[in-house]
């Protein structure tokens, strides 16, 4: 049963907010009114809790917590489906919980709609008229002017920081890509200074660079991912010897195949890290939609 006491009241609609809807359109949290009740299920809250920035702060979860404290959104404890382990709770189990809750509410005569971008939710619930996208929700409620002041939950500040995060990562990614290209171009000069004390300096340099790149990966996942992708592209392109005029003659042997495969692998690793860097961000919604 819902804590809103809205059973069989056709004038009140209960909207279940999926994680994807909150990430893409956090302004949804401010659209609560007498006839519009917003709820977030505990599995979705747990999923939101997985996303933290480089300082360990989870601004999205803090935004949701402020909306909960202000009474704009209600948390509903539904637990997880039995038999689900911790690793799977962030994906299918969350969708299963939402679908089960919405269908249960509908069976009790409570008008309930899921707001999501997730096809696994939209497809089964749309058949019951119980699913809409965030854009559809906003278009419906902006006409009624039902939003509370965004300052109540610090929405404007959150959106401003999100734009800064995006700009910083774009600039940092561009700089790392340029740095990789320059390092490749002047690799002979760099190695000459690295090996000035022969193997001792080479060992120290290798360890330091390994630790440095690991730190970058942990703190700045997206620029690190772009670095991997750039290195992978350089490795793949330089592994193949092309000579002559068009049509070019390509020298291809076992060693070339191994180097080319290595370049492809580095690119894949970079794309994997890029996807992880987008988690909990609006860009991550689109990444998940196209790459799964």
PDB file of C-alpha atoms in Angstrom:
ATOM      1  CA  UNK A   1       0.000   0.000   0.000  1.00  0.00           C
ATOM      2  CA  UNK A   2       1.102   3.547  -0.653  1.00  0.00           C
ATOM      3  CA  UNK A   3       1.791   5.921   2.259  1.00  0.00           C
ATOM      4  CA  UNK A   4      -0.072   8.681   0.433  1.00  0.00           C
ATOM      5  CA  UNK A   5      -3.578   7.361   1.173  1.00  0.00           C
ATOM      6  CA  UNK A   6      -4.656   7.939  -2.427  1.00  0.00           C
ATOM      7  CA  UNK A   7      -6.364   4.607  -3.048  1.00  0.00           C
ATOM      8  CA  UNK A   8      -8.997   4.795  -5.786  1.00  0.00           C
ATOM      9  CA  UNK A   9      -8.784   8.597  -5.875  1.00  0.00           C
ATOM     10  CA  UNK A  10      -8.774   9.254  -9.601  1.00  0.00           C
ATOM     11  CA  UNK A  11      -7.880  12.915  -9.095  1.00  0.00           C
ATOM     12  CA  UNK A  12      -4.486  12.016  -7.655  1.00  0.00           C
ATOM     13  CA  UNK A  13      -1.703  10.368  -9.623  1.00  0.00           C
ATOM     14  CA  UNK A  14       1.272   8.669  -8.023  1.00  0.00           C
ATOM     15  CA  UNK A  15       4.427   8.988 -10.137  1.00  0.00           C
ATOM     16  CA  UNK A  16       7.232   6.506  -9.517  1.00  0.00           C
ATOM     17  CA  UNK A  17      10.549   8.108 -10.463  1.00  0.00           C
ATOM     18  CA  UNK A  18      13.137   5.814 -11.991  1.00  0.00           C
ATOM     19  CA  UNK A  19      16.853   6.535 -11.594  1.00  0.00           C
ATOM     20  CA  UNK A  20      17.215   7.420 -15.288  1.00  0.00           C
ATOM     21  CA  UNK A  21      14.508  10.086 -15.016  1.00  0.00           C
ATOM     22  CA  UNK A  22      16.137  11.733 -11.995  1.00  0.00           C
ATOM     23  CA  UNK A  23      19.585  11.728 -13.568  1.00  0.00           C
ATOM     24  CA  UNK A  24      18.433  13.189 -16.872  1.00  0.00           C
ATOM     25  CA  UNK A  25      15.857  15.655 -15.517  1.00  0.00           C
ATOM     26  CA  UNK A  26      16.443  16.366 -11.814  1.00  0.00           C
ATOM     27  CA  UNK A  27      13.954  19.256 -12.041  1.00  0.00           C
ATOM     28  CA  UNK A  28      11.242  16.595 -11.866  1.00  0.00           C
ATOM     29  CA  UNK A  29      11.826  16.539  -8.107  1.00  0.00           C
ATOM     30  CA  UNK A  30      10.206  19.976  -7.786  1.00  0.00           C
ATOM     31  CA  UNK A  31       6.893  19.013  -9.430  1.00  0.00           C
ATOM     32  CA  UNK A  32       4.857  17.855  -6.470  1.00  0.00           C
ATOM     33  CA  UNK A  33       1.321  19.093  -5.788  1.00  0.00           C
ATOM     34  CA  UNK A  34      -2.008  18.116  -4.262  1.00  0.00           C
ATOM     35  CA  UNK A  35      -2.855  15.907  -7.240  1.00  0.00           C
ATOM     36  CA  UNK A  36       0.693  14.828  -8.129  1.00  0.00           C
ATOM     37  CA  UNK A  37       2.546  12.604  -5.683  1.00  0.00           C
ATOM     38  CA  UNK A  38       6.161  11.695  -6.407  1.00  0.00           C
ATOM     39  CA  UNK A  39       7.680   8.522  -5.001  1.00  0.00           C
ATOM     40  CA  UNK A  40      11.084   6.858  -5.202  1.00  0.00           C
ATOM     41  CA  UNK A  41      11.463   3.203  -4.362  1.00  0.00           C
ATOM     42  CA  UNK A  42      14.295   2.103  -2.089  1.00  0.00           C
ATOM     43  CA  UNK A  43      16.044   0.084  -4.856  1.00  0.00           C
ATOM     44  CA  UNK A  44      16.285   3.293  -6.909  1.00  0.00           C
ATOM     45  CA  UNK A  45      17.662   5.166  -3.902  1.00  0.00           C
ATOM     46  CA  UNK A  46      20.274   2.433  -3.441  1.00  0.00           C
ATOM     47  CA  UNK A  47      21.207   2.712  -7.110  1.00  0.00           C
ATOM     48  CA  UNK A  48      21.605   6.482  -6.805  1.00  0.00           C
ATOM     49  CA  UNK A  49      23.843   5.920  -3.788  1.00  0.00           C
ATOM     50  CA  UNK A  50      26.364   4.126  -6.006  1.00  0.00           C
ATOM     51  CA  UNK A  51      27.259   7.289  -7.903  1.00  0.00           C
ATOM     52  CA  UNK A  52      29.945   9.475  -6.342  1.00  0.00           C
ATOM     53  CA  UNK A  53      32.239  12.088  -7.824  1.00  0.00           C
ATOM     54  CA  UNK A  54      36.029  12.237  -7.441  1.00  0.00           C
ATOM     55  CA  UNK A  55      35.764  13.795  -3.953  1.00  0.00           C
ATOM     56  CA  UNK A  56      33.486  11.023  -2.729  1.00  0.00           C
ATOM     57  CA  UNK A  57      30.451  13.301  -2.734  1.00  0.00           C
ATOM     58  CA  UNK A  58      27.197  12.272  -4.337  1.00  0.00           C
ATOM     59  CA  UNK A  59      25.509  15.528  -5.267  1.00  0.00           C
ATOM     60  CA  UNK A  60      22.633  13.797  -7.017  1.00  0.00           C
ATOM     61  CA  UNK A  61      21.790  11.780  -3.938  1.00  0.00           C
ATOM     62  CA  UNK A  62      22.081  14.911  -1.797  1.00  0.00           C
ATOM     63  CA  UNK A  63      19.605  16.622  -4.112  1.00  0.00           C
ATOM     64  CA  UNK A  64      17.178  13.727  -3.724  1.00  0.00           C
ATOM     65  CA  UNK A  65      17.662  13.752   0.056  1.00  0.00           C
ATOM     66  CA  UNK A  66      16.752  17.448   0.194  1.00  0.00           C
ATOM     67  CA  UNK A  67      13.622  16.724  -1.857  1.00  0.00           C
ATOM     68  CA  UNK A  68      12.734  13.937   0.587  1.00  0.00           C
ATOM     69  CA  UNK A  69      13.305  16.194   3.585  1.00  0.00           C
ATOM     70  CA  UNK A  70      11.176  18.933   2.020  1.00  0.00           C
ATOM     71  CA  UNK A  71       8.329  16.471   1.547  1.00  0.00           C
ATOM     72  CA  UNK A  72       8.342  16.832  -2.227  1.00  0.00           C
ATOM     73  CA  UNK A  73       9.086  13.142  -2.729  1.00  0.00           C
ATOM     74  CA  UNK A  74       8.219  10.075  -0.685  1.00  0.00           C
ATOM     75  CA  UNK A  75      10.514   7.069  -0.285  1.00  0.00           C
ATOM     76  CA  UNK A  76       8.720   3.710  -0.474  1.00  0.00           C
ATOM     77  CA  UNK A  77      10.477   0.677   1.013  1.00  0.00           C
ATOM     78  CA  UNK A  78       9.828  -2.311  -1.227  1.00  0.00           C
ATOM     79  CA  UNK A  79      13.102  -4.188  -0.734  1.00  0.00           C
ATOM     80  CA  UNK A  80      14.630  -6.294  -3.512  1.00  0.00           C
ATOM     81  CA  UNK A  81      13.283  -9.371  -5.263  1.00  0.00           C
ATOM     82  CA  UNK A  82      14.392 -12.534  -3.489  1.00  0.00           C
ATOM     83  CA  UNK A  83      17.420 -14.341  -4.844  1.00  0.00           C
ATOM     84  CA  UNK A  84      19.123 -11.213  -6.182  1.00  0.00           C
ATOM     85  CA  UNK A  85      22.747 -10.729  -5.191  1.00  0.00           C
ATOM     86  CA  UNK A  86      24.424  -7.396  -4.533  1.00  0.00           C
ATOM     87  CA  UNK A  87      26.073  -7.222  -7.958  1.00  0.00           C
ATOM     88  CA  UNK A  88      22.752  -7.415  -9.785  1.00  0.00           C
ATOM     89  CA  UNK A  89      20.795  -5.031  -7.597  1.00  0.00           C
ATOM     90  CA  UNK A  90      21.760  -2.010  -9.629  1.00  0.00           C
ATOM     91  CA  UNK A  91      20.210  -3.256 -12.862  1.00  0.00           C
ATOM     92  CA  UNK A  92      17.440  -5.776 -13.457  1.00  0.00           C
ATOM     93  CA  UNK A  93      16.396  -6.045  -9.816  1.00  0.00           C
ATOM     94  CA  UNK A  94      15.620  -2.334  -9.681  1.00  0.00           C
ATOM     95  CA  UNK A  95      13.456  -2.554 -12.805  1.00  0.00           C
ATOM     96  CA  UNK A  96      11.715  -5.647 -11.459  1.00  0.00           C
ATOM     97  CA  UNK A  97      10.904  -3.876  -8.197  1.00  0.00           C
ATOM     98  CA  UNK A  98       9.447  -0.862  -9.983  1.00  0.00           C
ATOM     99  CA  UNK A  99       7.305  -2.929 -12.355  1.00  0.00           C
ATOM    100  CA  UNK A 100       6.009  -5.070  -9.482  1.00  0.00           C
ATOM    101  CA  UNK A 101       5.175  -2.000  -7.375  1.00  0.00           C
ATOM    102  CA  UNK A 102       3.374  -0.166 -10.190  1.00  0.00           C
ATOM    103  CA  UNK A 103       1.311  -3.210 -11.153  1.00  0.00           C
ATOM    104  CA  UNK A 104       0.449  -3.839  -7.495  1.00  0.00           C
ATOM    105  CA  UNK A 105      -0.737  -0.252  -7.053  1.00  0.00           C
ATOM    106  CA  UNK A 106      -2.811  -0.427 -10.220  1.00  0.00           C
ATOM    107  CA  UNK A 107      -4.438  -3.648  -9.035  1.00  0.00           C
ATOM    108  CA  UNK A 108      -5.511  -1.837  -5.862  1.00  0.00           C
ATOM    109  CA  UNK A 109      -7.110   0.955  -7.851  1.00  0.00           C
ATOM    110  CA  UNK A 110      -4.352   3.511  -7.273  1.00  0.00           C
ATOM    111  CA  UNK A 111      -3.503   5.546 -10.358  1.00  0.00           C
ATOM    112  CA  UNK A 112       0.243   5.009 -10.697  1.00  0.00           C
ATOM    113  CA  UNK A 113       2.625   5.942 -13.495  1.00  0.00           C
ATOM    114  CA  UNK A 114       6.349   5.221 -13.861  1.00  0.00           C
ATOM    115  CA  UNK A 115       8.577   8.026 -15.153  1.00  0.00           C
ATOM    116  CA  UNK A 116      11.590   6.535 -16.894  1.00  0.00           C
ATOM    117  CA  UNK A 117      13.804   6.348 -19.968  1.00  0.00           C
ATOM    118  CA  UNK A 118      14.497   2.661 -19.450  1.00  0.00           C
ATOM    119  CA  UNK A 119      12.937   0.500 -22.175  1.00  0.00           C
ATOM    120  CA  UNK A 120      12.754  -2.415 -19.732  1.00  0.00           C
ATOM    121  CA  UNK A 121      10.280  -0.311 -17.763  1.00  0.00           C
ATOM    122  CA  UNK A 122       8.539   1.606 -20.531  1.00  0.00           C
ATOM    123  CA  UNK A 123       7.633  -1.412 -22.670  1.00  0.00           C
ATOM    124  CA  UNK A 124       5.810  -3.577 -20.089  1.00  0.00           C
ATOM    125  CA  UNK A 125       4.147  -0.666 -18.270  1.00  0.00           C
ATOM    126  CA  UNK A 126       3.157   1.349 -21.351  1.00  0.00           C
ATOM    127  CA  UNK A 127       0.726  -1.439 -22.262  1.00  0.00           C
ATOM    128  CA  UNK A 128      -1.137  -0.553 -19.069  1.00  0.00           C
ATOM    129  CA  UNK A 129      -0.893   3.185 -19.665  1.00  0.00           C
ATOM    130  CA  UNK A 130       1.420   3.359 -16.667  1.00  0.00           C
ATOM    131  CA  UNK A 131       4.669   4.711 -18.132  1.00  0.00           C
ATOM    132  CA  UNK A 132       5.818   8.042 -19.510  1.00  0.00           C
ATOM    133  CA  UNK A 133       9.176   9.646 -20.286  1.00  0.00           C
ATOM    134  CA  UNK A 134      10.586  12.566 -18.273  1.00  0.00           C
ATOM    135  CA  UNK A 135       9.883  14.939 -21.181  1.00  0.00           C
ATOM    136  CA  UNK A 136       6.244  13.862 -21.260  1.00  0.00           C
ATOM    137  CA  UNK A 137       5.973  14.380 -17.512  1.00  0.00           C
ATOM    138  CA  UNK A 138       7.484  17.862 -17.669  1.00  0.00           C
ATOM    139  CA  UNK A 139       5.342  18.906 -20.620  1.00  0.00           C
ATOM    140  CA  UNK A 140       2.253  17.788 -18.746  1.00  0.00           C
ATOM    141  CA  UNK A 141       3.028  19.551 -15.487  1.00  0.00           C
ATOM    142  CA  UNK A 142       4.739  22.691 -16.727  1.00  0.00           C
ATOM    143  CA  UNK A 143       1.431  23.643 -18.334  1.00  0.00           C
ATOM    144  CA  UNK A 144      -0.157  23.466 -14.899  1.00  0.00           C
ATOM    145  CA  UNK A 145       2.642  25.484 -13.302  1.00  0.00           C
ATOM    146  CA  UNK A 146       2.836  23.103 -10.341  1.00  0.00           C
ATOM    147  CA  UNK A 147       6.574  23.293  -9.638  1.00  0.00           C
ATOM    148  CA  UNK A 148       7.733  24.494  -6.241  1.00  0.00           C
ATOM    149  CA  UNK A 149      10.615  27.023  -6.070  1.00  0.00           C
ATOM    150  CA  UNK A 150      13.752  25.243  -7.243  1.00  0.00           C
ATOM    151  CA  UNK A 151      15.737  26.960  -4.466  1.00  0.00           C
ATOM    152  CA  UNK A 152      13.939  24.679  -2.010  1.00  0.00           C
ATOM    153  CA  UNK A 153      16.251  21.806  -2.908  1.00  0.00           C
ATOM    154  CA  UNK A 154      19.167  23.702  -4.490  1.00  0.00           C
ATOM    155  CA  UNK A 155      18.301  22.575  -8.004  1.00  0.00           C
ATOM    156  CA  UNK A 156      19.877  25.554  -9.799  1.00  0.00           C
ATOM    157  CA  UNK A 157      23.192  25.072  -7.987  1.00  0.00           C
ATOM    158  CA  UNK A 158      23.170  21.368  -8.815  1.00  0.00           C
ATOM    159  CA  UNK A 159      22.551  22.016 -12.521  1.00  0.00           C
ATOM    160  CA  UNK A 160      25.246  24.712 -12.574  1.00  0.00           C
ATOM    161  CA  UNK A 161      27.824  22.346 -11.088  1.00  0.00           C
ATOM    162  CA  UNK A 162      26.807  19.682 -13.597  1.00  0.00           C
ATOM    163  CA  UNK A 163      27.573  22.101 -16.458  1.00  0.00           C
ATOM    164  CA  UNK A 164      30.947  22.951 -14.895  1.00  0.00           C
ATOM    165  CA  UNK A 165      31.717  19.231 -14.551  1.00  0.00           C
ATOM    166  CA  UNK A 166      30.956  18.697 -18.232  1.00  0.00           C
ATOM    167  CA  UNK A 167      33.069  21.678 -19.364  1.00  0.00           C
ATOM    168  CA  UNK A 168      36.038  20.661 -17.201  1.00  0.00           C
ATOM    169  CA  UNK A 169      35.977  17.093 -18.519  1.00  0.00           C
ATOM    170  CA  UNK A 170      35.732  18.230 -22.144  1.00  0.00           C
ATOM    171  CA  UNK A 171      38.745  20.549 -21.735  1.00  0.00           C
ATOM    172  CA  UNK A 172      40.749  17.982 -19.748  1.00  0.00           C
ATOM    173  CA  UNK A 173      39.988  15.264 -22.305  1.00  0.00           C
ATOM    174  CA  UNK A 174      41.094  17.488 -25.181  1.00  0.00           C
ATOM    175  CA  UNK A 175      44.343  18.323 -23.373  1.00  0.00           C
ATOM    176  CA  UNK A 176      45.108  14.683 -22.607  1.00  0.00           C
ATOM    177  CA  UNK A 177      44.503  13.709 -26.232  1.00  0.00           C
ATOM    178  CA  UNK A 178      46.892  16.439 -27.411  1.00  0.00           C
ATOM    179  CA  UNK A 179      49.444  15.367 -24.785  1.00  0.00           C
ATOM    180  CA  UNK A 180      49.323  11.772 -26.055  1.00  0.00           C
ATOM    181  CA  UNK A 181      49.858  12.871 -29.650  1.00  0.00           C
ATOM    182  CA  UNK A 182      52.803  15.109 -28.669  1.00  0.00           C
ATOM    183  CA  UNK A 183      54.305  12.319 -26.540  1.00  0.00           C
ATOM    184  CA  UNK A 184      54.151   9.975 -29.515  1.00  0.00           C
ATOM    185  CA  UNK A 185      55.678  12.564 -31.829  1.00  0.00           C
ATOM    186  CA  UNK A 186      58.588  13.309 -29.497  1.00  0.00           C
ATOM    187  CA  UNK A 187      58.935   9.865 -27.962  1.00  0.00           C
ATOM    188  CA  UNK A 188      62.638   9.568 -28.880  1.00  0.00           C
ATOM    189  CA  UNK A 189      63.482  12.806 -27.066  1.00  0.00           C
ATOM    190  CA  UNK A 190      61.469  11.795 -24.009  1.00  0.00           C
ATOM    191  CA  UNK A 191      63.092   8.384 -23.769  1.00  0.00           C
ATOM    192  CA  UNK A 192      66.544   9.923 -24.101  1.00  0.00           C
ATOM    193  CA  UNK A 193      65.982  11.899 -20.894  1.00  0.00           C
ATOM    194  CA  UNK A 194      64.270   9.013 -19.127  1.00  0.00           C
ATOM    195  CA  UNK A 195      67.174   6.629 -19.768  1.00  0.00           C
ATOM    196  CA  UNK A 196      69.829   9.131 -18.730  1.00  0.00           C
ATOM    197  CA  UNK A 197      70.655   6.845 -15.774  1.00  0.00           C
ATOM    198  CA  UNK A 198      69.809   3.754 -17.755  1.00  0.00           C
ATOM    199  CA  UNK A 199      67.688   1.091 -16.077  1.00  0.00           C
ATOM    200  CA  UNK A 200      67.437   2.731 -12.651  1.00  0.00           C
ATOM    201  CA  UNK A 201      65.760   5.857 -13.986  1.00  0.00           C
ATOM    202  CA  UNK A 202      63.657   3.789 -16.388  1.00  0.00           C
ATOM    203  CA  UNK A 203      62.343   1.667 -13.500  1.00  0.00           C
ATOM    204  CA  UNK A 204      61.534   4.676 -11.333  1.00  0.00           C
ATOM    205  CA  UNK A 205      59.891   6.457 -14.260  1.00  0.00           C
ATOM    206  CA  UNK A 206      57.774   3.415 -15.131  1.00  0.00           C
ATOM    207  CA  UNK A 207      56.528   2.957 -11.555  1.00  0.00           C
ATOM    208  CA  UNK A 208      55.795   6.672 -11.139  1.00  0.00           C
ATOM    209  CA  UNK A 209      53.848   6.824 -14.406  1.00  0.00           C
ATOM    210  CA  UNK A 210      51.902   3.702 -13.451  1.00  0.00           C
ATOM    211  CA  UNK A 211      50.904   5.205 -10.107  1.00  0.00           C
ATOM    212  CA  UNK A 212      50.120   8.546 -11.760  1.00  0.00           C
ATOM    213  CA  UNK A 213      47.821   7.034 -14.374  1.00  0.00           C
ATOM    214  CA  UNK A 214      46.086   4.913 -11.731  1.00  0.00           C
ATOM    215  CA  UNK A 215      45.424   8.076  -9.715  1.00  0.00           C
ATOM    216  CA  UNK A 216      44.061   9.779 -12.841  1.00  0.00           C
ATOM    217  CA  UNK A 217      41.833   6.772 -13.511  1.00  0.00           C
ATOM    218  CA  UNK A 218      40.383   6.865 -10.000  1.00  0.00           C
ATOM    219  CA  UNK A 219      39.888  10.632  -9.804  1.00  0.00           C
ATOM    220  CA  UNK A 220      39.346  11.719 -13.412  1.00  0.00           C
ATOM    221  CA  UNK A 221      37.888   8.715 -15.199  1.00  0.00           C
ATOM    222  CA  UNK A 222      36.804  10.493 -18.386  1.00  0.00           C
ATOM    223  CA  UNK A 223      40.153  12.180 -19.265  1.00  0.00           C
ATOM    224  CA  UNK A 224      41.848   8.885 -18.465  1.00  0.00           C
ATOM    225  CA  UNK A 225      39.456   7.081 -20.823  1.00  0.00           C
ATOM    226  CA  UNK A 226      40.216   9.571 -23.592  1.00  0.00           C
ATOM    227  CA  UNK A 227      43.938   8.956 -22.984  1.00  0.00           C
ATOM    228  CA  UNK A 228      43.394   5.216 -23.441  1.00  0.00           C
ATOM    229  CA  UNK A 229      41.348   5.703 -26.586  1.00  0.00           C
ATOM    230  CA  UNK A 230      43.961   8.049 -28.078  1.00  0.00           C
ATOM    231  CA  UNK A 231      46.805   5.656 -27.288  1.00  0.00           C
ATOM    232  CA  UNK A 232      44.799   2.766 -28.733  1.00  0.00           C
ATOM    233  CA  UNK A 233      44.165   4.652 -31.969  1.00  0.00           C
ATOM    234  CA  UNK A 234      47.863   5.569 -32.272  1.00  0.00           C
ATOM    235  CA  UNK A 235      48.875   1.969 -31.551  1.00  0.00           C
ATOM    236  CA  UNK A 236      46.472   0.593 -34.157  1.00  0.00           C
ATOM    237  CA  UNK A 237      47.374   3.100 -36.868  1.00  0.00           C
ATOM    238  CA  UNK A 238      51.126   2.728 -36.416  1.00  0.00           C
ATOM    239  CA  UNK A 239      51.007  -1.078 -36.396  1.00  0.00           C
ATOM    240  CA  UNK A 240      50.204  -1.255 -40.110  1.00  0.00           C
ATOM    241  CA  UNK A 241      52.799  -0.341 -42.725  1.00  0.00           C
ATOM    242  CA  UNK A 242      51.248   1.376 -45.721  1.00  0.00           C
ATOM    243  CA  UNK A 243      53.375   2.159 -48.782  1.00  0.00           C
ATOM    244  CA  UNK A 244      53.043   3.226 -52.399  1.00  0.00           C
ATOM    245  CA  UNK A 245      50.342   5.181 -54.162  1.00  0.00           C
ATOM    246  CA  UNK A 246      46.663   4.359 -54.192  1.00  0.00           C
ATOM    247  CA  UNK A 247      45.669   1.546 -54.057  1.00  0.00           C
ATOM    248  CA  UNK A 248      48.076   1.311 -51.133  1.00  0.00           C
ATOM    249  CA  UNK A 249      50.143  -1.735 -50.388  1.00  0.00           C
ATOM    250  CA  UNK A 250      49.600  -2.908 -46.825  1.00  0.00           C
ATOM    251  CA  UNK A 251      52.177  -5.141 -45.169  1.00  0.00           C
ATOM    252  CA  UNK A 252      50.304  -7.474 -42.853  1.00  0.00           C
ATOM    253  CA  UNK A 253      51.883 -10.293 -40.813  1.00  0.00           C
ATOM    254  CA  UNK A 254      51.509 -11.987 -37.421  1.00  0.00           C
ATOM    255  CA  UNK A 255      53.337  -9.231 -35.519  1.00  0.00           C
ATOM    256  CA  UNK A 256      51.191  -6.597 -37.198  1.00  0.00           C
ATOM    257  CA  UNK A 257      48.036  -8.524 -36.287  1.00  0.00           C
ATOM    258  CA  UNK A 258      49.063  -8.696 -32.629  1.00  0.00           C
ATOM    259  CA  UNK A 259      49.871  -4.976 -32.500  1.00  0.00           C
ATOM    260  CA  UNK A 260      46.626  -4.101 -34.244  1.00  0.00           C
ATOM    261  CA  UNK A 261      44.611  -6.286 -31.861  1.00  0.00           C
ATOM    262  CA  UNK A 262      46.418  -4.643 -28.944  1.00  0.00           C
ATOM    263  CA  UNK A 263      45.411  -1.215 -30.214  1.00  0.00           C
ATOM    264  CA  UNK A 264      41.792  -2.315 -30.547  1.00  0.00           C
ATOM    265  CA  UNK A 265      41.851  -3.742 -27.030  1.00  0.00           C
ATOM    266  CA  UNK A 266      43.142  -0.472 -25.586  1.00  0.00           C
ATOM    267  CA  UNK A 267      40.347   1.400 -27.381  1.00  0.00           C
ATOM    268  CA  UNK A 268      37.755  -0.973 -25.918  1.00  0.00           C
ATOM    269  CA  UNK A 269      39.199  -0.485 -22.439  1.00  0.00           C
ATOM    270  CA  UNK A 270      39.035   3.257 -22.961  1.00  0.00           C
ATOM    271  CA  UNK A 271      35.389   3.085 -24.020  1.00  0.00           C
ATOM    272  CA  UNK A 272      34.621   0.942 -20.973  1.00  0.00           C
ATOM    273  CA  UNK A 273      36.172   3.530 -18.660  1.00  0.00           C
ATOM    274  CA  UNK A 274      34.360   6.303 -20.524  1.00  0.00           C
ATOM    275  CA  UNK A 275      31.042   4.583 -19.847  1.00  0.00           C
ATOM    276  CA  UNK A 276      31.910   4.224 -16.160  1.00  0.00           C
ATOM    277  CA  UNK A 277      32.876   7.890 -16.026  1.00  0.00           C
ATOM    278  CA  UNK A 278      29.435   8.818 -17.334  1.00  0.00           C
ATOM    279  CA  UNK A 279      27.593   6.801 -14.679  1.00  0.00           C
ATOM    280  CA  UNK A 280      25.260   8.939 -12.621  1.00  0.00           C
ATOM    281  CA  UNK A 281      25.400  11.730 -15.193  1.00  0.00           C
ATOM    282  CA  UNK A 282      22.990  12.754 -17.915  1.00  0.00           C
ATOM    283  CA  UNK A 283      25.443  11.603 -20.595  1.00  0.00           C
ATOM    284  CA  UNK A 284      25.375   8.170 -18.992  1.00  0.00           C
ATOM    285  CA  UNK A 285      21.688   7.783 -19.849  1.00  0.00           C
ATOM    286  CA  UNK A 286      22.424   8.107 -23.568  1.00  0.00           C
ATOM    287  CA  UNK A 287      25.531   5.934 -23.267  1.00  0.00           C
ATOM    288  CA  UNK A 288      23.479   3.196 -21.602  1.00  0.00           C
ATOM    289  CA  UNK A 289      20.777   3.496 -24.232  1.00  0.00           C
ATOM    290  CA  UNK A 290      23.143   2.896 -27.166  1.00  0.00           C
ATOM    291  CA  UNK A 291      25.771   0.636 -25.637  1.00  0.00           C
ATOM    292  CA  UNK A 292      23.893  -1.095 -22.831  1.00  0.00           C
TER     293      UNK A 292
END
